[in-house]
Amino acid sequence: MSDEIKKVNGIDEGFDEISEYFCDARPSPVSPSANRIVRNFQNWAQANSIFILGFGTGCGAIELRPLFTARYDVSRYGLFPRPTPRQSSLFIIGGYASIKTMKRIIRSYEQIQNPKFVMGLGSCTVNGGMYWDSYNTINRLDHYIPVDVYVAGCMPRPESLIAGFDRLKELIMEGKAEGANTYAENFDWYKNNQKKIIKNWNMPEYNW
Amino acid sequence: MKDTIDKIRSMFDGGDADEKREDLVFVTVPATQVVDCLGYLRDRAGYRHLVMISAVDYIERGVFQLTYLLHSYEKQNDIGIRADIGRDDASMDSIHRLWAAAQVYQRELREMFGIDFPGSPRVDEPMLLEGWEGIPPMRRDFDTKKYSEETFFPREGRKTADPATHMAEKNYASEEQVKRSVKDLVRGRRKRKGNDG
Amino acid sequence: MMEVLKQAGYSLATLMVVMNYGLLLVGLVTIIVARVHGRIGPPIWQPYINILKTLSMRTALSHGIMFYLGPVFRIVGGIGLLFFMPVVYGSSWMQNFSFAGDVILVVYFVFFGMLGMALGAAESGHPYSAIGIMRGLAQNTAAELPFALALMALAAQHQTLSITDIVAAQQGGIAHWNMITNPVATLAGMLAFFGMMMHSPFDVHLAPQEIPIGPPTEFHSSYLALMQTNRSIFHAAKLILFMNLFFGGATSIFVMVVKTFALLMVVVFAGVVFPRYRVEQSIRWFIRIPLAVGILAVVISAWK
C-alpha cells in the first residue's frame, strides 16, 4: 500500500512516507477539566467561538454558503469558516458520503484537535436519504465518526442549520459534546466499521 | 445522413437503421467491425466528435449493448453505432487511438460493467470503486439494495410511500377531493347517457 | 540597573495596554468589513473569545522544534517592534526603550516575525504553508523597499536614527509633522504601509480561497492563540510606528488612539473597496510608483 503512495508522489526509494510523516499512536481520551468553574468557562468559550470546517461532500454544501452572506450571517453567533482541519472544531458533512469520500472524511476528522464536534447535514447522513440503497454511499454517518447533531431534510434550509448550531451550543455548554473522547474510547469499533467499507486502506492507521 | 447510413450498411454489415429523430439515427454493426466503422465515420464522413460511450445490460439476451454516439459539426446530426457483445467474459476493442478521451469512458465501463478494453491506458485503475470485490455494480444481476443492507448498517424505521399518492393525501387534500367529485360527476353523466342511448 | 528594571516593568504594562487595544481594533475591523458586506458581524470582543477557545483546546501536537519556535519568533517580532519606540512621547511609562539606532532595529523587527514564521511553516510540511510564506515574503520585501527609502529620507532630514528624536523633532503643532515638512517621504511610507498592514488588496499570502489559510495552516491550539495575540500586538505596533514617523507621535493615550485609529481606517477602507492583488501584480505595483516616490524622497533630502 505504501508503494502506491510513493509512486504517486515521486519520492525516493526507501522513504516510507507513512512512518515518516504520521504518528501511529492510538488516540487517547482527554477528560475535561475537573474544576467545575474552569470546565464551564472552557465550554462557554468553545460554544461561542466555533470554527467550521465545511466538507462539501454532496449537494448539501450548497446550503452552507448562504450562512456566511448578508442574509443569514452566522458570524453573529461566533461561527467562522476555517478551511483547515487543524484549527477548526466543527466538522460539517454536507450530504451523502461515498466510500472514496469517507477516506478523506476520516483523515480530516482525525486531524481536528480534541474538543471536536460533527454535524451531519441532510438526510443522507442520517439514514442514507435518497441514496439509501446505493452500492457506494454510506447510510449512517455515526457508525464511522461520532456525530453530535443531525440536521435532517433534503435539503435543510439555512434556518434549520442555524437551529442545529443552537442545539450544538446547548450540548457544548452542558458538556455533552464529547465526540472526540467517544471516538478514542470506542476506537476499535469505529476502525472496524471504517475498514469494512474502505477495502484498500492506503493511508495511515491513525493520522493525527 | 442517408448516404452515410447506406455506406455503413454496405461496408460494415450494418443492420437496420433505427431512426429516432431526423438528426439522430442508430445503426447496429457487428462488434468486430466497430473500430473500422468508427474510423471511417471520423475520417471520411465528418463525425469527428465522440459524444459518449454507453452500455446497456440486456441480461435476457445475455449481451451488453454498447452505444458509441458521434456528432458531426458540419451536418449538425448524430449517429449512434450499436454493437452487441457477449455478457460472459465481456471484452471489446479499444478506440483510444481514435479518440484519446475514450479511455475515460472505457475505464468507467470496465469499472461499472466489467467490460474489458485490452490496451486502453489505465483501464484497470478504479475511478470510484477503490478496492471493489465481487461483480461490478451496474450489472443487472447485482442486487444493490441487498448489498447496501449488508454493508452500510441501515437505520431502522424507514418507510416507503408512493410519492404521487403521498403528496396528494398529505399536501393537496382539498384538491384531491375536488378532483374525485369531478370524476364522479363525469362518470355519472356518462352512465346516464349510456342509459338514455 | 534599577532604572532599566523600572522601564522594563513599564514596557510590560504598555504591552498589555497595546495588546488589548489591538484586540479591540481587530474586532472592530471585522465588524466594519461585515457592515460593508451588509452583515451584522460578530461582537467586538470576539477576538478575546477566539483566543480563550484556542487556549482551551485539549490536545496539541508538534512537527519539530522550529514548529514551536515559529509563533514565538513571530510574537518576538511584534513585541520587539513595540519596545523600541515611544508609544506616548514624553509619558513616564509609555516611553519604552530607545537608543541611537533604533530605526534600523525596527526595520529588522518588522521582517523578523515573517522569517520566523517561514521556518515554522516549512517544518509543518504543508504545501499551502510554503506557498503562503513564499508569497508573503516576496510581497513584504517589495513593500519594504519604499519604506526603507522613506526612513532614509527621514533620517537625512532630521540627522538622526532614533525614533524618539524623530518624534521630538515633530513636536509643536501640525506644521512640524513630517507629513507637512517631508510630504514625499510620507507618501512613499504610506504606500508601503498598505503592503505592510496585510489587509486587502495586499493579503494574497492568506488567500482564503486558493490556499486555505496560508502560512498558519498547520498551527493550532496554543500556537494559534499565540499568533492571534501577536496579530493584535503587531497590528497596533505598526500603526504606532507610522504615527511616530510621519504624523507627529502622540503626547497622550487619547491622541495615540485617535491617530492610530485614523491610520487604520485608511487601510481598512482601501481594503474593503479594492479586490486582492495577485503576488506578481502587487510586487509590480510596489516597485513602480511607491519605489519611484521613495527614491524621489531620498534625492530631495540629499539635495537640501
XYZ file of C-alpha atoms in Angstrom:
709
model
C 0.000 0.000 0.000
C 2.843 2.425 0.746
C 4.359 1.563 -2.629
C 1.366 3.072 -4.291
C 1.719 6.353 -2.391
C 5.414 6.529 -3.135
C 4.769 6.064 -6.801
C 2.202 8.834 -6.865
C 4.347 11.369 -5.033
C 7.567 10.504 -6.804
C 9.515 10.194 -3.573
C 12.889 8.441 -3.408
C 13.196 4.744 -2.861
C 13.365 3.602 0.734
C 11.456 6.593 2.056
C 8.445 5.352 3.961
C 6.107 8.304 3.899
C 3.635 6.919 6.368
C 6.133 6.263 9.148
C 7.992 9.470 8.357
C 5.123 11.916 8.322
C 2.454 10.318 10.504
C 2.244 9.132 14.055
C 0.996 5.612 14.687
C -0.035 6.279 18.279
C -3.622 5.486 19.166
C -5.769 8.382 20.252
C -6.387 8.602 23.954
C -9.350 10.284 25.605
C -8.546 13.566 27.335
C -11.025 14.288 30.079
C -12.209 17.863 30.525
C -11.013 19.955 33.433
C -12.017 18.596 36.842
C -12.761 22.019 38.259
C -16.400 22.834 37.551
C -15.868 26.579 37.095
C -12.921 26.145 34.728
C -14.814 23.474 32.798
C -17.881 25.640 32.392
C -15.733 28.582 31.337
C -13.930 26.489 28.714
C -17.212 25.110 27.443
C -18.559 28.631 27.171
C -15.516 29.688 25.143
C -15.854 26.597 22.931
C -19.515 27.289 22.316
C -19.083 30.949 21.461
C -16.222 30.608 19.047
C -16.793 27.730 16.661
C -14.523 27.373 13.656
C -16.275 25.439 10.913
C -14.626 23.024 8.548
C -17.248 22.565 5.857
C -16.831 19.357 3.908
C -18.903 19.731 0.754
C -19.344 16.059 0.004
C -22.721 16.374 -1.607
C -25.404 18.789 -2.674
C -25.911 19.802 0.971
C -22.880 22.023 0.871
C -24.805 24.498 -1.265
C -26.775 25.396 1.854
C -23.599 26.261 3.753
C -22.626 29.262 1.637
C -25.678 31.414 2.358
C -24.831 31.120 6.052
C -21.881 33.453 5.617
C -23.688 36.001 3.474
C -25.698 39.032 4.471
C -28.984 37.171 4.693
C -28.123 34.657 7.437
C -24.691 35.781 8.715
C -23.716 33.176 11.302
C -20.670 35.226 12.324
C -23.122 36.956 14.664
C -23.164 33.751 16.719
C -19.412 33.346 16.698
C -19.169 30.832 13.865
C -16.448 31.310 11.294
C -15.309 29.253 8.335
C -11.806 27.867 8.752
C -10.550 25.901 5.766
C -8.063 23.794 7.701
C -8.907 20.866 9.991
C -6.126 21.751 12.417
C -7.755 24.967 13.529
C -11.418 24.126 13.223
C -13.601 22.442 15.800
C -16.888 21.824 13.992
C -16.864 19.433 11.058
C -19.910 19.674 8.810
C -20.553 16.753 6.485
C -22.601 18.264 3.694
C -24.715 15.414 2.381
C -24.078 11.954 1.013
C -20.658 10.466 1.579
C -19.322 7.924 -0.867
C -16.716 5.417 0.201
C -13.952 7.304 -1.526
C -15.044 10.461 0.280
C -15.208 8.606 3.597
C -11.442 8.176 3.451
C -10.989 11.934 3.300
C -13.624 12.493 5.958
C -11.866 10.136 8.358
C -8.480 11.688 7.723
C -9.789 15.219 8.181
C -11.731 14.236 11.280
C -8.702 12.714 12.913
C -6.643 15.837 12.278
C -9.014 18.048 14.250
C -7.840 18.681 17.815
C -9.647 17.296 20.791
C -12.888 19.064 21.567
C -14.312 18.372 18.111
C -17.905 18.355 17.019
C -19.543 16.857 13.950
C -22.743 17.982 12.308
C -24.448 15.686 9.821
C -26.221 17.815 7.271
C -29.106 16.384 5.280
C -30.964 13.086 5.331
C -28.156 11.281 3.548
C -26.025 11.348 6.669
C -28.932 10.227 8.860
C -30.112 7.105 7.069
C -28.818 7.351 3.543
C -31.597 9.601 2.289
C -32.444 9.044 -1.334
C -29.227 7.068 -1.763
C -30.203 4.545 0.911
C -29.887 1.535 -1.395
C -26.831 2.711 -3.287
C -23.799 0.435 -3.523
C -21.414 3.287 -2.909
C -22.769 5.716 -0.323
C -22.900 5.146 3.393
C -26.162 5.017 5.265
C -25.313 6.122 8.778
C -22.516 8.549 9.453
C -22.467 7.821 13.194
C -21.076 4.363 12.586
C -17.856 5.822 11.201
C -17.306 9.018 13.184
C -19.238 10.252 16.246
C -21.934 12.747 15.311
C -23.209 15.386 17.729
C -26.043 16.956 15.781
C -28.020 15.797 12.774
C -29.885 18.323 10.662
C -32.483 16.360 8.731
C -34.010 17.437 5.458
C -33.334 17.147 1.768
C -32.012 19.824 1.695
C -32.334 21.521 5.098
C -32.720 25.269 4.789
C -30.085 27.565 6.313
C -32.561 28.311 9.107
C -32.522 24.629 10.097
C -28.751 24.764 10.138
C -28.834 27.739 12.479
C -31.219 25.774 14.708
C -28.703 22.926 14.572
C -25.930 25.304 15.641
C -28.070 26.429 18.576
C -28.605 22.826 19.617
C -24.878 22.154 19.312
C -24.107 25.164 21.502
C -26.501 23.852 24.150
C -24.770 20.478 24.044
C -21.325 22.055 24.359
C -22.430 24.224 27.277
C -23.850 21.177 29.046
C -20.600 19.339 28.393
C -22.317 16.607 26.386
C -20.480 17.113 23.096
C -17.612 14.747 23.839
C -17.342 13.172 20.401
C -13.553 13.132 20.385
C -13.424 11.116 23.599
C -16.140 8.762 22.378
C -14.073 8.147 19.285
C -10.945 7.459 21.306
C -12.753 5.143 23.725
C -14.507 3.110 21.009
C -11.603 3.355 18.606
C -11.639 -0.323 17.613
C -15.350 -0.346 16.836
C -15.069 2.740 14.637
C -11.978 1.400 12.874
C -13.714 -1.920 12.224
C -16.680 -0.166 10.671
C -14.440 2.062 8.597
C -12.372 -0.848 7.350
C -15.484 -2.807 6.472
C -16.314 -0.338 3.727
C -12.857 1.001 2.813
C -11.309 -2.033 1.182
C -7.971 -0.596 0.116
C -6.763 1.190 3.218
C -3.800 3.011 1.679
C -3.431 5.566 4.441
C -2.021 5.633 7.946
C -3.852 3.778 10.673
C -4.350 6.902 12.668
C -3.265 10.235 11.207
C -3.276 12.941 13.777
C -27.156 11.185 -43.419
C -28.934 8.734 -45.668
C -25.808 8.146 -47.744
C -23.724 7.576 -44.660
C -26.188 5.054 -43.290
C -26.237 3.216 -46.596
C -22.431 3.200 -46.671
C -22.261 1.773 -43.165
C -24.758 -0.911 -44.029
C -22.949 -1.971 -47.170
C -19.357 -1.631 -45.960
C -19.637 -2.872 -42.371
C -22.527 -5.352 -42.465
C -24.765 -2.847 -40.671
C -28.231 -3.848 -39.653
C -31.401 -1.837 -39.903
C -31.222 1.866 -39.138
C -33.227 2.877 -36.072
C -34.251 6.447 -36.782
C -35.177 8.187 -33.530
C -35.284 11.732 -34.845
C -34.460 13.477 -38.046
C -30.950 14.132 -36.752
C -30.396 11.032 -34.626
C -30.032 7.566 -36.094
C -28.763 4.354 -34.516
C -27.175 1.597 -36.583
C -26.195 -1.819 -35.293
C -22.961 -3.299 -36.612
C -21.096 -6.481 -35.615
C -18.718 -5.996 -32.696
C -15.679 -6.863 -34.796
C -16.470 -4.058 -37.274
C -16.979 -1.263 -34.731
C -13.451 0.185 -34.736
C -13.285 0.222 -38.550
C -16.720 1.742 -38.778
C -15.886 4.487 -36.249
C -12.619 5.186 -38.050
C -14.498 5.553 -41.326
C -17.063 7.864 -39.744
C -14.401 10.024 -38.135
C -12.077 10.376 -41.113
C -14.364 10.166 -44.150
C -17.867 11.081 -43.082
C -17.043 14.048 -40.821
C -18.277 12.674 -37.486
C -15.298 13.999 -35.590
C -16.813 14.363 -32.145
C -17.242 11.389 -29.794
C -20.166 12.314 -27.586
C -20.133 9.298 -25.327
C -19.835 5.553 -24.982
C -22.536 3.793 -23.051
C -23.527 0.248 -22.241
C -26.860 -1.421 -21.532
C -27.102 -4.763 -19.799
C -29.609 -6.983 -21.695
C -29.484 -9.844 -19.258
C -32.374 -11.639 -21.022
C -30.427 -11.859 -24.281
C -27.121 -12.419 -22.493
C -25.453 -9.413 -24.113
C -24.151 -5.954 -23.353
C -25.221 -3.424 -25.932
C -22.516 -0.805 -26.433
C -23.501 2.504 -27.981
C -20.946 4.911 -29.471
C -22.572 8.262 -30.115
C -20.893 10.515 -32.683
C -21.635 14.067 -33.721
C -20.886 15.930 -36.936
C -20.371 19.665 -36.723
C -20.837 20.142 -40.449
C -24.030 18.143 -40.816
C -25.389 19.013 -37.379
C -26.587 15.483 -36.674
C -25.718 12.425 -34.585
C -25.097 8.802 -35.438
C -25.100 6.088 -32.821
C -23.221 2.881 -33.542
C -24.546 -0.064 -31.572
C -22.825 -3.359 -31.040
C -23.711 -6.417 -29.004
C -21.012 -8.258 -27.076
C -21.381 -11.406 -25.016
C -22.031 -10.939 -21.294
C -19.666 -13.689 -20.207
C -16.050 -12.608 -20.284
C -17.077 -9.365 -21.946
C -14.324 -7.739 -23.949
C -14.218 -5.102 -26.669
C -11.644 -3.441 -28.914
C -10.411 -0.162 -27.525
C -10.872 3.031 -29.516
C -8.476 5.210 -27.534
C -6.332 5.554 -30.661
C -9.205 7.245 -32.476
C -10.236 9.474 -29.576
C -7.865 9.760 -26.602
C -10.789 10.840 -24.460
C -12.439 7.448 -24.949
C -10.128 5.945 -22.323
C -12.152 7.617 -19.570
C -15.378 6.006 -20.793
C -13.654 2.696 -21.193
C -12.249 2.885 -17.688
C -15.714 3.604 -16.397
C -17.279 0.725 -18.334
C -14.569 -1.581 -17.064
C -15.310 -0.496 -13.525
C -19.095 -0.422 -13.614
C -19.909 -3.261 -16.056
C -16.727 -5.300 -16.102
C -16.254 -4.881 -19.853
C -12.562 -5.177 -20.648
C -10.833 -2.970 -23.211
C -7.370 -4.511 -23.680
C -4.687 -1.920 -24.377
C -6.619 1.081 -23.184
C -4.475 3.236 -20.899
C -5.080 2.850 -17.130
C -8.147 0.756 -17.814
C -7.685 -1.353 -14.710
C -7.369 1.569 -12.316
C -10.580 2.237 -10.390
C -12.126 5.662 -10.615
C -14.726 5.416 -7.886
C -14.822 1.886 -6.502
C -11.434 1.585 -4.854
C -10.876 -1.974 -3.773
C -14.170 -3.304 -5.098
C -14.715 -7.046 -4.793
C -17.453 -9.073 -6.424
C -19.474 -8.412 -9.560
C -19.495 -4.868 -10.947
C -22.376 -2.842 -9.534
C -24.066 -1.731 -12.762
C -24.727 -5.281 -13.945
C -28.339 -6.173 -13.508
C -27.670 -9.342 -11.556
C -26.058 -7.195 -8.853
C -28.582 -6.569 -6.061
C -27.695 -3.076 -4.899
C -30.318 -2.993 -2.126
C -29.126 -6.253 -0.637
C -25.506 -5.116 -0.861
C -26.331 -1.834 0.812
C -28.214 -3.549 3.626
C -25.354 -5.951 4.234
C -22.622 -3.336 4.119
C -23.843 0.029 5.309
C -25.708 -0.510 8.606
C -29.236 0.510 7.529
C -31.152 2.537 10.078
C -34.418 1.096 11.378
C -37.739 2.776 10.729
C -37.528 3.695 7.061
C -40.986 3.876 5.496
C -41.675 3.835 1.806
C -44.580 5.640 0.154
C -45.584 6.252 -3.437
C -44.728 9.922 -3.923
C -47.832 10.736 -6.002
C -50.444 9.343 -3.603
C -48.495 10.524 -0.558
C -48.321 14.104 -1.823
C -51.979 14.009 -2.816
C -53.074 12.847 0.630
C -50.765 14.994 2.739
C -50.402 18.270 0.912
C -53.273 18.596 -1.548
C -56.225 17.003 0.297
C -58.849 19.509 -0.827
C -57.708 19.475 -4.436
C -57.874 15.712 -4.365
C -61.446 15.822 -3.065
C -62.477 18.212 -5.836
C -60.803 16.008 -8.420
C -62.631 12.957 -7.116
C -66.034 14.620 -7.151
C -65.467 15.897 -10.701
C -64.524 12.399 -11.721
C -67.701 11.012 -10.125
C -69.789 13.652 -11.833
C -68.350 12.875 -15.264
C -68.713 9.177 -14.724
C -72.311 9.564 -13.545
C -73.243 11.633 -16.584
C -71.619 9.135 -18.905
C -73.618 6.368 -17.217
C -76.856 8.285 -17.614
C -76.070 8.993 -21.244
C -75.441 5.315 -21.791
C -78.811 4.510 -20.257
C -80.575 7.054 -22.442
C -78.892 5.720 -25.573
C 20.154 48.974 36.888
C 17.024 49.925 38.805
C 16.217 52.357 36.057
C 16.240 49.606 33.423
C 14.099 47.273 35.551
C 11.597 50.046 36.166
C 11.487 50.752 32.445
C 11.014 47.030 31.724
C 8.024 46.921 34.074
C 6.562 49.993 32.426
C 7.108 48.438 28.998
C 5.256 45.291 30.040
C 2.356 47.447 31.216
C 2.464 49.243 27.865
C 2.422 45.870 26.126
C -0.753 44.883 27.964
C -2.465 48.146 27.008
C -1.403 47.853 23.379
C -2.451 44.198 23.207
C -5.960 44.953 24.413
C -6.171 47.944 22.130
C -5.025 45.760 19.231
C -7.574 43.050 20.029
C -10.358 45.614 20.065
C -9.072 47.011 16.769
C -9.126 43.529 15.203
C -12.690 43.011 16.413
C -13.700 46.416 15.128
C -12.179 45.819 11.704
C -14.154 42.551 11.455
C -17.334 44.459 12.241
C -16.551 47.206 9.721
C -15.857 44.682 6.973
C -19.091 42.874 7.895
C -21.085 46.103 7.712
C -19.650 46.840 4.282
C -20.803 43.365 3.227
C -24.255 44.156 4.605
C -23.853 41.778 7.540
C -24.082 42.454 11.239
C -20.827 40.837 12.166
C -19.507 39.250 15.357
C -19.376 41.128 18.667
C -16.338 43.343 19.204
C -14.955 41.058 21.943
C -14.935 38.048 19.592
C -11.082 38.038 19.299
C -10.896 37.511 23.086
C -13.264 34.528 22.884
C -11.303 33.121 19.970
C -8.074 33.256 21.972
C -9.725 31.686 25.027
C -11.191 28.975 22.843
C -7.915 28.111 21.131
C -6.246 28.050 24.554
C -8.889 25.628 25.853
C -8.249 23.062 23.139
C -7.199 19.889 24.948
C -4.637 18.443 22.573
C -1.786 19.894 20.566
C 0.912 18.285 18.530
C 4.252 19.320 17.195
C 6.091 18.861 13.940
C 9.501 19.671 15.409
C 11.438 22.355 17.217
C 11.004 25.058 14.556
C 7.278 24.457 14.654
C 7.358 25.570 18.289
C 9.626 28.497 17.587
C 7.724 29.872 14.560
C 4.899 31.545 16.523
C 7.409 32.530 19.236
C 9.569 34.339 16.680
C 6.501 35.968 15.294
C 5.459 37.368 18.665
C 9.057 38.425 19.389
C 8.881 40.461 16.178
C 5.685 42.152 17.349
C 6.861 42.838 20.897
C 10.328 43.930 19.763
C 8.818 46.396 17.339
C 6.722 47.839 20.147
C 9.509 48.005 22.727
C 11.853 50.214 20.731
C 9.654 53.176 20.037
C 7.723 55.608 22.215
C 4.032 54.749 22.340
C 3.247 58.064 24.009
C 6.019 60.655 23.658
C 7.014 62.331 26.900
C 4.980 59.953 29.058
C 6.823 58.496 32.011
C 5.614 54.936 31.497
C 4.733 54.512 27.792
C 8.131 55.788 26.658
C 9.726 52.331 26.153
C 13.378 51.794 25.282
C 15.285 53.859 22.806
C 18.839 54.192 21.601
C 20.676 55.930 18.834
C 19.988 53.467 16.001
C 16.575 52.009 16.725
C 15.110 52.925 13.323
C 17.357 50.272 11.810
C 16.387 47.750 14.501
C 12.696 48.399 13.928
C 13.032 47.612 10.229
C 14.569 44.301 11.217
C 11.789 43.553 13.667
C 9.090 44.178 11.067
C 10.647 41.434 8.957
C 11.835 39.142 11.723
C 8.456 37.636 12.575
C 7.801 36.779 8.952
C 11.101 34.904 8.703
C 10.407 33.021 11.920
C 7.011 32.020 10.556
C 8.695 30.884 7.354
C 10.878 28.457 9.291
C 7.975 27.198 11.414
C 5.634 26.790 8.473
C 8.295 24.988 6.469
C 8.728 22.499 9.313
C 4.996 21.780 9.339
C 5.405 20.322 5.855
C 2.114 21.582 4.498
C 2.389 22.743 0.884
C -0.085 25.586 1.379
C 2.058 26.965 4.201
C 5.041 27.028 1.900
C 3.085 28.764 -0.849
C 1.716 31.338 1.573
C 5.146 32.045 3.050
C 6.680 32.410 -0.384
C 4.063 34.914 -1.447
C 4.156 36.763 1.848
C 7.929 37.127 1.866
C 8.025 38.261 -1.758
C 5.341 40.860 -1.214
C 6.749 42.113 2.090
C 10.179 42.504 0.563
C 8.686 44.604 -2.194
C 6.798 46.721 0.340
C 9.900 47.212 2.485
C 11.768 48.959 -0.347
C 9.759 52.216 -0.367
C 9.510 52.044 3.424
C 13.285 51.823 3.817
C 13.768 54.700 1.368
C 11.267 56.816 3.294
C 13.137 56.060 6.515
C 16.407 57.112 4.875
C 14.833 60.365 3.795
C 13.612 60.995 7.352
C 16.994 60.139 8.822
C 18.686 62.539 6.414
C 16.123 65.235 7.155
C 16.479 65.022 10.942
C 20.118 63.860 11.016
C 19.236 61.041 13.447
C 18.468 57.316 13.506
C 16.450 57.385 16.720
C 12.665 57.275 16.596
C 12.393 59.235 19.830
C 14.449 62.043 18.281
C 12.350 61.981 15.128
C 9.201 62.285 17.256
C 10.819 65.036 19.331
C 11.600 66.993 16.172
C 7.951 66.885 15.145
C 6.539 68.380 18.334
C 4.889 71.787 18.382
C 1.887 71.637 16.121
C 0.809 70.119 12.862
C 3.207 72.297 10.852
C 6.141 70.363 12.296
C 4.887 66.936 11.358
C 6.831 65.046 8.757
C 3.572 64.841 6.819
C 3.992 68.603 6.176
C 7.749 69.002 6.287
C 8.533 65.983 4.135
C 5.420 65.066 2.125
C 7.238 62.957 -0.464
C 8.734 60.633 2.144
C 5.331 60.423 3.848
C 3.718 59.405 0.572
C 6.298 56.672 -0.012
C 5.934 55.454 3.563
C 2.153 55.389 3.407
C 2.126 53.450 0.146
C 4.429 50.893 1.769
C 2.134 50.954 4.797
C -0.655 49.398 2.696
C 1.537 46.434 1.931
C 2.781 46.046 5.483
C -0.640 46.039 7.136
C -1.676 42.825 5.339
C -5.172 43.934 4.536
C -6.763 43.532 1.127
C -5.595 44.309 -1.604
C -2.284 43.005 -0.243
C -3.387 39.885 1.632
C -2.597 37.312 -1.016
C -0.463 35.242 1.361
C -3.575 34.380 3.364
C -5.707 33.888 0.210
C -8.593 32.039 1.871
C -9.976 30.851 -1.435
C -6.998 29.197 -3.078
C -4.520 28.228 -0.357
C -6.849 27.734 2.564
C -5.301 29.935 5.207
C -1.719 30.435 4.152
C 1.263 30.133 6.500
C -0.671 29.153 9.662
C -2.434 26.187 8.003
C -0.924 23.654 10.394
C -0.822 25.796 13.537
C -3.492 25.028 16.089
C -4.375 25.180 19.784
C -1.845 27.239 21.781
C 0.274 28.025 18.726
C -2.731 29.647 17.133
C -3.542 31.541 20.333
C -0.012 32.944 20.311
C -0.388 34.001 16.697
C -3.772 35.594 17.318
C -2.275 37.572 20.210
C 0.635 38.611 18.048
C -1.711 39.685 15.307
C -3.205 42.299 17.595
C 0.149 43.471 19.037
C 1.849 43.642 15.643
C -1.136 45.428 14.138
C -1.134 48.111 16.820
C 2.665 48.376 16.869
C 2.857 49.044 13.139
C 0.196 51.722 13.447
C 2.135 53.366 16.285
C 5.345 53.180 14.242
C 3.826 55.052 11.326
C 2.186 57.538 13.654
C 5.592 58.222 15.206
C 7.409 58.504 11.921
C 5.098 60.700 9.904
C 2.275 62.070 11.996
C 3.977 63.699 14.952
C 3.733 60.885 17.500
C 1.362 61.240 20.421
C 1.581 63.078 23.718
C -1.319 61.276 25.406
C -3.096 57.959 25.094
C -6.120 59.720 23.694
C -4.134 61.325 20.870
C -2.453 57.980 20.211
C -5.797 56.216 19.899
C -7.255 58.880 17.609
C -4.252 58.977 15.305
C -3.725 55.213 15.020
C -7.428 54.654 14.519
C -7.499 57.171 11.674
C -4.448 55.493 10.137
C -6.086 52.071 10.385
C -9.256 53.314 8.745
C -7.268 54.376 5.662
C -6.120 50.779 5.187
C -9.463 49.211 6.070
C -11.429 51.373 3.671
C -8.924 50.738 0.909
C -9.227 47.045 1.759
C -12.994 46.806 1.550
C -13.097 48.756 -1.713
C -10.315 47.099 -3.689
C -10.055 43.400 -4.519
C -6.973 41.377 -3.791
C -3.839 41.676 -5.925
C -2.066 38.564 -7.054
C 1.502 38.435 -5.848
C 3.129 39.417 -9.111
C 0.705 42.310 -9.516
C 1.371 43.621 -6.026
C 5.138 43.388 -6.445
C 4.910 45.271 -9.729
C 2.743 47.856 -8.032
C 5.300 48.364 -5.270
C 8.335 48.643 -7.498
C 6.716 51.210 -9.756
C 5.126 54.246 -8.133
C 5.986 53.750 -4.420
C 9.605 52.942 -5.203
C 9.882 55.950 -7.537
C 8.368 58.183 -4.858
C 10.785 56.747 -2.303
C 13.808 57.443 -4.500
C 12.494 60.946 -5.103
C 12.192 61.455 -1.331
C 15.805 60.391 -0.785
C 17.031 62.613 -3.612
C 15.167 65.635 -2.239
C 16.522 65.011 1.250
C 20.051 64.722 -0.071
C 19.643 67.923 -2.079
C 18.884 70.088 0.941
